[in-house]
Short mmCIF file of C-alpha atoms in Angstrom, two decimals:
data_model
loop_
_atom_site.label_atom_id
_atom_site.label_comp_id
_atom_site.label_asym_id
_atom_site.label_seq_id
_atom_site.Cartn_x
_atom_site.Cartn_y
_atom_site.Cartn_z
CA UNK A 26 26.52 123.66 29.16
CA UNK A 27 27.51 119.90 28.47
CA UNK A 28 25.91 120.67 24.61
CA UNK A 29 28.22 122.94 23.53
CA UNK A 30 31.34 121.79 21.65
CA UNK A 31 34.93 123.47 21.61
CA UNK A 32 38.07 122.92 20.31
CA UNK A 33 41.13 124.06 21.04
CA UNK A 34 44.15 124.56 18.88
CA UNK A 35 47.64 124.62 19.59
CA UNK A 36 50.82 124.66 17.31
CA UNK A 37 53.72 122.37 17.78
CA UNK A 38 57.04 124.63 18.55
CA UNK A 39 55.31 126.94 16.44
CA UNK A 40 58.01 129.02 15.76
CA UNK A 41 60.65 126.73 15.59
CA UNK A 42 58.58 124.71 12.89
CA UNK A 43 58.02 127.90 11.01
CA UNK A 44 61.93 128.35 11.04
CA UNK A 45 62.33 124.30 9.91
CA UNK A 46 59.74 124.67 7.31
CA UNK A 47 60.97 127.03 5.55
CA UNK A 48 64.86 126.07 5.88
CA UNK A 49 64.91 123.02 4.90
CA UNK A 50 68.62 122.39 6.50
CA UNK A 51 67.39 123.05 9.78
CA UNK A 52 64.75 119.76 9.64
CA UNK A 53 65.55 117.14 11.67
CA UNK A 54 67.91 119.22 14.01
CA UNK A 55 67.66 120.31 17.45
CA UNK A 56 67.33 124.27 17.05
CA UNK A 57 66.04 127.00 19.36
CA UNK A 58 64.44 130.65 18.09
CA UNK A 59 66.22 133.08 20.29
CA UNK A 60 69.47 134.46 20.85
CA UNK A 61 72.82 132.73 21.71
CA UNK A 62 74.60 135.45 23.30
CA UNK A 63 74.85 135.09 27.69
CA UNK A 64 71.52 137.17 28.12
CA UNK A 65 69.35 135.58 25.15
CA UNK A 66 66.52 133.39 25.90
CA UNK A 67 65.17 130.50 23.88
CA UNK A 68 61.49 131.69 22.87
CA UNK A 69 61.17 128.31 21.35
CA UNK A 70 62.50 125.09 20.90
CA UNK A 71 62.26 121.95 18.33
CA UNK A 72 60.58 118.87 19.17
CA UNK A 73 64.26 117.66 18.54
CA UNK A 74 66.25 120.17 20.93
CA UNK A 75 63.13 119.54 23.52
CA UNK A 76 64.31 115.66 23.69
CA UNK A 77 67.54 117.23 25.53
CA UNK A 78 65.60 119.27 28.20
CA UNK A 79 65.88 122.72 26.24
CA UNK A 80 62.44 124.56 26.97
CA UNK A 81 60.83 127.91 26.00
CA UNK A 82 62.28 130.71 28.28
CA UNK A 83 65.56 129.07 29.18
CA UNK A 84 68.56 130.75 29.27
CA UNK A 85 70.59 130.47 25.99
CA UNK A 86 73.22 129.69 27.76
CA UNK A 87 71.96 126.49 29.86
CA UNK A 88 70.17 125.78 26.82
CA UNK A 89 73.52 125.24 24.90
CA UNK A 90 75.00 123.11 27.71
CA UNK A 91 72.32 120.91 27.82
CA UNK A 92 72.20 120.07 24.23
CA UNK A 93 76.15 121.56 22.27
CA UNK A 94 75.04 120.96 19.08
CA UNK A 95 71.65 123.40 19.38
CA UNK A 96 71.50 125.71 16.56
CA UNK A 97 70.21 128.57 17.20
CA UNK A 98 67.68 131.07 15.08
CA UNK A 99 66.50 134.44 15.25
CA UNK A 100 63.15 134.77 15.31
CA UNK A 101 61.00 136.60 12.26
CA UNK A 102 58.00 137.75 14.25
CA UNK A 103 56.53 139.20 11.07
CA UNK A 104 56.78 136.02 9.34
CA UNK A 105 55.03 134.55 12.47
CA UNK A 106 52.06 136.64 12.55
CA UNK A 107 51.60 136.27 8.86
CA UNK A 108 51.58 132.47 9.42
CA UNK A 109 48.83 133.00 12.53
CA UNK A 110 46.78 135.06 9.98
CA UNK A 111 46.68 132.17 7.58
CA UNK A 112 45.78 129.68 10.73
CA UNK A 113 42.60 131.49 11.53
CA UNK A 114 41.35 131.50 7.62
CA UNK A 115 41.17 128.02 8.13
CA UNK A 116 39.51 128.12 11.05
CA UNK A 117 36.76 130.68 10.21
CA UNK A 118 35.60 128.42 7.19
CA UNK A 119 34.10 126.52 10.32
CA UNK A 120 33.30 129.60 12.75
CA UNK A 121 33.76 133.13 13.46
CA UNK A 122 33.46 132.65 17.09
CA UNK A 123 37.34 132.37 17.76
CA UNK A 124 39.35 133.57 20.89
CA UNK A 125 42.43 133.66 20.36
CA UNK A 126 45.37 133.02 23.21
CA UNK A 127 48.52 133.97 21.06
CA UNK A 128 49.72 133.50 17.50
CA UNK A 129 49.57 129.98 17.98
CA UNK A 130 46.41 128.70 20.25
CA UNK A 131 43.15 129.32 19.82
CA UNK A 132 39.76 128.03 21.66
CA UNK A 133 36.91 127.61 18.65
CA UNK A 134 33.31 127.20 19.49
CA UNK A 135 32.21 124.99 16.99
CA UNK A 136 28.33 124.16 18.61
CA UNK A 137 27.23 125.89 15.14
CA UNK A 138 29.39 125.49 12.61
CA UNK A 139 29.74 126.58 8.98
CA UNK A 140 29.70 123.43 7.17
CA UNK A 141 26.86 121.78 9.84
CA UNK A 142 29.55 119.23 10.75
CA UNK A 143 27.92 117.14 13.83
CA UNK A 144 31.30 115.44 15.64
CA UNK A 145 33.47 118.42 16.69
CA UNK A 146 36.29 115.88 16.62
CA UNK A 147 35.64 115.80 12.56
CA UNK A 148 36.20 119.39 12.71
CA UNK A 149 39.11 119.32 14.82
CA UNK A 150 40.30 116.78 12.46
CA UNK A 151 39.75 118.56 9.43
CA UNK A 152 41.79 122.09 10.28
CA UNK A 153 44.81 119.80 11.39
CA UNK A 154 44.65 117.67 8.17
CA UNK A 155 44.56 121.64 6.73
CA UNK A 156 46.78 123.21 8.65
CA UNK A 157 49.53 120.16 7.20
CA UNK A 158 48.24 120.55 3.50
CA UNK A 159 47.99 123.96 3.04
CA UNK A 160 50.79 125.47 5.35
CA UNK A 161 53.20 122.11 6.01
CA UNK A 162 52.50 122.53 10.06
CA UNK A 163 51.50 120.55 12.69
CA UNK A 164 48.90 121.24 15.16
CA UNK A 165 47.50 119.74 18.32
CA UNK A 166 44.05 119.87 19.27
CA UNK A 167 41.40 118.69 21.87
CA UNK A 168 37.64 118.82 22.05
CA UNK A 169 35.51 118.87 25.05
CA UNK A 170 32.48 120.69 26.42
CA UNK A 171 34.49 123.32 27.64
CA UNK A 172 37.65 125.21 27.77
CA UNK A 173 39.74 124.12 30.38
CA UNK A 174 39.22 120.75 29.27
CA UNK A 175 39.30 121.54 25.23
CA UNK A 176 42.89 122.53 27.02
CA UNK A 177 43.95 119.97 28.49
CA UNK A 178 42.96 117.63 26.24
CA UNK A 179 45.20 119.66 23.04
CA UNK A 180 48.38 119.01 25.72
CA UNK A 181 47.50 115.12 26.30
CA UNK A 182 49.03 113.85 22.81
CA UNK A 183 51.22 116.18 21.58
CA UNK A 184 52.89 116.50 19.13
CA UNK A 185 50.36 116.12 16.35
CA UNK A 186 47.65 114.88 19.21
CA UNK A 187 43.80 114.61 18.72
CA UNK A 188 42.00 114.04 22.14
CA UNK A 189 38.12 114.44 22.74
CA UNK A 190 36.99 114.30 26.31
CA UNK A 191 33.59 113.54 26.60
CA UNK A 192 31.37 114.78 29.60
CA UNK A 193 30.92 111.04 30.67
CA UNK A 194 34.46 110.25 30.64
CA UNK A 195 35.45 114.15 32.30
CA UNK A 196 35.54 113.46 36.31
CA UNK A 197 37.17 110.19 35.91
CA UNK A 198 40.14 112.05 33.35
CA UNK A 199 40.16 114.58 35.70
CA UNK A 200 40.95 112.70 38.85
CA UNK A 201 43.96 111.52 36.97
CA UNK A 202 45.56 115.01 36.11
CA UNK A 203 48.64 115.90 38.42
CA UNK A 204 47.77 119.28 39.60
CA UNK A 205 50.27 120.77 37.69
CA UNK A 206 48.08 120.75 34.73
CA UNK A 207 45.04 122.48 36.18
CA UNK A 208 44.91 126.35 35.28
CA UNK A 209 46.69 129.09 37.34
CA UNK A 210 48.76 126.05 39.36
CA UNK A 211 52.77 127.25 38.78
CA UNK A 212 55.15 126.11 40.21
CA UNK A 213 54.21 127.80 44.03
CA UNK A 214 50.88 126.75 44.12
CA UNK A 215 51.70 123.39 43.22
CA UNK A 216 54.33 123.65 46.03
CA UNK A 217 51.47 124.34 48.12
CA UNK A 218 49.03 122.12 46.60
CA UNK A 219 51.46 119.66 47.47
CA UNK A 220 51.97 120.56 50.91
CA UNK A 221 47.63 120.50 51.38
CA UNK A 222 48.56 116.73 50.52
CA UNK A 223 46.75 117.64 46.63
CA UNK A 224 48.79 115.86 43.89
CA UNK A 225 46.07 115.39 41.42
CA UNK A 226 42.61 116.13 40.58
CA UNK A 227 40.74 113.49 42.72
CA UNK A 228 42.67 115.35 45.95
CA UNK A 229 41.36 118.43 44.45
CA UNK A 230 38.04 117.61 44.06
CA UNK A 231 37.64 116.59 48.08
CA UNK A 232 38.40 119.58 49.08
CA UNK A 233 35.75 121.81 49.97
CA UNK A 234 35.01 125.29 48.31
CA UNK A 235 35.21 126.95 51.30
CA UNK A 236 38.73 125.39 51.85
CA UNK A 237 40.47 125.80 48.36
CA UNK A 238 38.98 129.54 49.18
CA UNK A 239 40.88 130.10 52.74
CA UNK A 240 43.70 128.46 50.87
CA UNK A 241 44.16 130.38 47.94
CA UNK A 242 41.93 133.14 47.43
CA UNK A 243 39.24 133.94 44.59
CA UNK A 244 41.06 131.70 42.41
CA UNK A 245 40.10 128.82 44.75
CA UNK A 246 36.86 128.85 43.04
CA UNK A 247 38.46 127.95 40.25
CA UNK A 248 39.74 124.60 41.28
CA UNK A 249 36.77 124.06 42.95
CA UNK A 250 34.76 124.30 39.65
CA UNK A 251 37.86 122.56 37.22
CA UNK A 252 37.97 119.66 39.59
CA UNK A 253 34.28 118.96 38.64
CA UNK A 254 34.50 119.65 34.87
CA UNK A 255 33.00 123.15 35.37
CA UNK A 256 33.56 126.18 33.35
CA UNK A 257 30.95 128.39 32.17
CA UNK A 258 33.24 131.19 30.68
CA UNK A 259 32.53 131.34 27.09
CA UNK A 260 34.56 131.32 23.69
CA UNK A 261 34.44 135.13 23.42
CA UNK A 262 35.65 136.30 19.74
CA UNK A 263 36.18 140.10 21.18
CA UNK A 264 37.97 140.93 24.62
CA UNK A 265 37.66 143.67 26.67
CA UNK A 266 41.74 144.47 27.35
CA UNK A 267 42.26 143.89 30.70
CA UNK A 268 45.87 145.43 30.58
CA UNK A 269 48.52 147.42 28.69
CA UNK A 270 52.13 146.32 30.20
CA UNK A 271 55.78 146.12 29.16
CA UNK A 272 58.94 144.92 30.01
CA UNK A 273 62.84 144.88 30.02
CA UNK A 274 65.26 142.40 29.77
CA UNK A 275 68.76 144.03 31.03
CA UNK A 276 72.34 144.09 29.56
CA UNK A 277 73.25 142.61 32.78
CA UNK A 278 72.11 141.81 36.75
CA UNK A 279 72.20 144.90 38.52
CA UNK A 280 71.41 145.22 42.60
CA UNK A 281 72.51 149.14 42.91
CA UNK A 282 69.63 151.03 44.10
CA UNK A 283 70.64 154.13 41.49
CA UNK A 284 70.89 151.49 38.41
CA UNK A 285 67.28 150.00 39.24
CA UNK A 286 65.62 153.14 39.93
CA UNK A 287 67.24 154.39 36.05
CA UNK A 288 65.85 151.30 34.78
CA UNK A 289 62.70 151.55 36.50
CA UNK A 290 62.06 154.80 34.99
CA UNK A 291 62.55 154.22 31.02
CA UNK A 292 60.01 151.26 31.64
CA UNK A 293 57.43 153.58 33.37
CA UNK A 294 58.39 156.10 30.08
CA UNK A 295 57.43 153.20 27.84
CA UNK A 296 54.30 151.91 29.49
CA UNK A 297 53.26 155.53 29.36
CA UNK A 298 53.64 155.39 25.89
CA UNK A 299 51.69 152.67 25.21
CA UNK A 300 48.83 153.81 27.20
CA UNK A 301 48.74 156.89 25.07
CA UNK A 302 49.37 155.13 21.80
CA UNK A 303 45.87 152.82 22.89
CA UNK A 304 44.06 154.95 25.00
CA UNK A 305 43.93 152.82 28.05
CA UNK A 306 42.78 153.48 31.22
CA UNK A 307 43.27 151.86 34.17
CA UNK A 308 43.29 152.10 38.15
CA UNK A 309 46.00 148.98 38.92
CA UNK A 310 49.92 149.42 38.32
CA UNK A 311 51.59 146.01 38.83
CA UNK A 312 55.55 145.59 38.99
CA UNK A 313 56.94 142.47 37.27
CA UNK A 314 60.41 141.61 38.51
CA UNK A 315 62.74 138.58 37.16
CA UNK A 316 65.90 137.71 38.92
CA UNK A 317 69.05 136.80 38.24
CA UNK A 318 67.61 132.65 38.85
CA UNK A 319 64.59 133.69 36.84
CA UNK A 320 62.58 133.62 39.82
CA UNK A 321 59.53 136.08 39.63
CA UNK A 322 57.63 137.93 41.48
CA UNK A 323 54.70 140.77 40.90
CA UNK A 324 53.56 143.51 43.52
CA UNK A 325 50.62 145.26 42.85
CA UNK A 326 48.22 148.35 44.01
CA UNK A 327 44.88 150.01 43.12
CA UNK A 328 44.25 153.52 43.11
CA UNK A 329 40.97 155.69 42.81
CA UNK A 330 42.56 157.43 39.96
CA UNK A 331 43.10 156.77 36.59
CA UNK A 332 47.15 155.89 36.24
CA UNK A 333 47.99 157.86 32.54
CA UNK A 334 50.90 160.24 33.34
CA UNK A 335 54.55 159.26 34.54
CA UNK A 336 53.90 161.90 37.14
CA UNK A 337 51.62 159.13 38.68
CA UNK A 338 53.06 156.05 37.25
CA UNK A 339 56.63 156.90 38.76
CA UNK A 340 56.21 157.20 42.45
CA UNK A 341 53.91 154.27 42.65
CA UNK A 342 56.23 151.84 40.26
CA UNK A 343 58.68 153.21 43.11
CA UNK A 344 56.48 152.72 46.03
CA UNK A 345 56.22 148.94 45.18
CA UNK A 346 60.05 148.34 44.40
CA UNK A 347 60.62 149.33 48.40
CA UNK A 348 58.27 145.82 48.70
CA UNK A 349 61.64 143.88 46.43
CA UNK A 350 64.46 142.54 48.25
CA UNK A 351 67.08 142.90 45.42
CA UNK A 352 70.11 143.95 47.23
CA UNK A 353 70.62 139.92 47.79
CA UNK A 354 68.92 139.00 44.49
CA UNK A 355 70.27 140.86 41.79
CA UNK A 356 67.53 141.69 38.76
CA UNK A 357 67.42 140.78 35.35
CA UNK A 358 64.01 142.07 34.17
CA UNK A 359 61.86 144.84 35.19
CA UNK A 360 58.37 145.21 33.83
CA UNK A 361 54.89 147.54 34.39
CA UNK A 362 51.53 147.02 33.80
CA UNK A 363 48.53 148.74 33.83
CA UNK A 364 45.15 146.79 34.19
CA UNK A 365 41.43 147.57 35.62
CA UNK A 366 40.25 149.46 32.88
CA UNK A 367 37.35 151.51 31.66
CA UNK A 368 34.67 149.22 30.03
CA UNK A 369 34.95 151.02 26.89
CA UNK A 370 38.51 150.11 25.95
CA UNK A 371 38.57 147.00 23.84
CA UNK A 372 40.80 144.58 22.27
CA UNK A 373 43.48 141.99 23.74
CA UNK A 374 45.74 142.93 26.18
CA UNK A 375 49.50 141.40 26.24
CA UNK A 376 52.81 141.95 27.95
CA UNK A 377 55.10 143.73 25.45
CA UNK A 378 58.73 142.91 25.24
CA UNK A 379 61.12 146.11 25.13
CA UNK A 380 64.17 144.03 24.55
CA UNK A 381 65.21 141.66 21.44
CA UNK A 382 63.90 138.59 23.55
CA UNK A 383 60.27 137.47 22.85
CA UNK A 384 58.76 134.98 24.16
CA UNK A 385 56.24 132.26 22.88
CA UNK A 386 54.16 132.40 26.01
CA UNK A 387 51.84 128.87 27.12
#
């Protein structure tokens, strides 16, 4: 699989370079695309508000103490999409086989291309140089013989990077990688990671499969296979959704067992919704809860039958909040998915945001 050739594309502060783009006042200044008010969230944030420490799903307010003069701008997700919709014409006069991550990234197999371009790097080259002309953006990409390193290689030089890793240079880049950069490690597993005595990707790679397995689970595969510049999965233009989900920010932290249950509800009422409005099935209801720190967790369970009615959806979404210690932790976000679906239902699935927050997810 060393032959094939992929690029992936990622947009700097997308949205925030939309926003500067197209007011020119705003260039040059650090400014976040969210809301100001105590419960907003920056979605994202300039190269220039970055320098201060302000980051994509921070709190608006720590946000504004760590940089005063942060101006911040609601977002126009329209405008956004319409933007992403002009991205991928430029990248389908190279190929159709594009998977896209969100309205800003993209993985592109390029092994056959439109134009019969050799380097993928030229290509890569090429929609950036685009992407500049054509829409006054700047994008970040990397090439490799695979995804997770097409990845890694789009976040090496950013902003405005261009990084190839070639399969003779892979293990050696690889052993350099903290592990926080490998896929799936957050901020846990890289506690734990750490704790294994595994900092970067050399550590990784001496670790056994059976190991990274008793360790962490299926997705100690994974690492197995990423520490050795393996990863068969392909570019894949259509997805099969793997979930339909949703989720509320609240007015304010609430603890009160009456309050979350009432909350708890009108998200199940929504996510019903949605499965109706897509006609998704699925056998796996997951509960998403932020708290007051934004610390997260997610409880999950499987039944034999589909999950479609609130009649269902209720008592389970209820069954795993008795697994959530929030008397102590007060919430501030409640979401639902649904996810192991029929075969037949197609498209991309996402988390949907119920509140005015969005976020530009990575």
């Amino acid at each position: 699989m060393e032959n094939r050739k992929i690029i992936h594309i990622d947009m700097d502060a997308f949205y925030a370079s939309v926003e500067q783009r197209d007011h020119p006042e705003l260039r040059g200044k650090p400014i976040a695309v969210g809301y100001a008010e105590k419960r907003g969230v920056v979605s994202t944030a300039s190269y220039e508000a970055r320098r201060y420490g302000v980051r994509s799903a921070m709190a608006s307010t720590k946000a504004k103490r760590l940089c005063p003069q942060l101006v911040f701008v609601p977002g126009r997700m329209e405008v956004y999409k319409e933007v992403s919709r002009q991205i991928h014409e430029i990248f389908h006069e190279y190929t159709d086989i594009i998977e896209p991550l969100s309205l800003d990234e993209a993985f592109l197999d390029v092994t056959e291309n439109k134009p019969g371009i050799q380097l993928a790097v030229d290509i890569a080259r090429e929609i950036k140089q685009k992407i500049r002309t054509e829409l006054n953006l700047v994008a970040s990409a990397g090439v490799s013989y695979n995804k997770f390193l097409a990845k890694i290689a789009s976040d090496y030089r950013k902003p405005d990077g261009l990084c190839t890793i070639h399969p003779d240079q892979a293990l050696e880049f690889i052993a350099r990688l903290p592990i926080e950069s490998f896929w799936g490690v957050g901020p846990v597993t890289a506690k734990k990671m750490h704790a294994l005595g595994i900092h970067n990707g050399e550590q990784l790679r001496a670790r056994s499969r059976d190991t990274l397995l008793r360790e962490f689970g299926k997705v100690g595969a994974l690492y197995y296979d990423c520490a050795r510049g393996i990863d068969l999965r392909p570019v894949e233009a259509v997805h099969v959704r793997k979930s339909v989900g949703c989720e509320r920010t609240l007015e304010k932290d609430i603890s009160l067992r009456s309050s979350v249950i009432i909350e708890l509800y009108h998200v199940a009422v929504e996510l019903v919704g949605r499965l109706e409005r897509r006609d998704f099935r699925g056998n796996t209801l997951t509960l998403k809860i932020k708290f007051h720190d934004f610390n997260q967790i997610t409880r999950s369970i499987t039944q034999s039958k589909e999950l479609i009615t609130l009649d269902i959806i209720l008592p389970l979404a209820k069954q795993l909040l008795k697994e959530v210690d929030y008397e102590s932790h007060p919430i501030r976000l409640i979401g639902l998915s649904v996810s192991n679906p029929r075969e037949e239902t197609k498209t991309t699935g996402v988390w949907e945001q119920l509140s005015f927050e969005f976020g530009e997810w990575k």
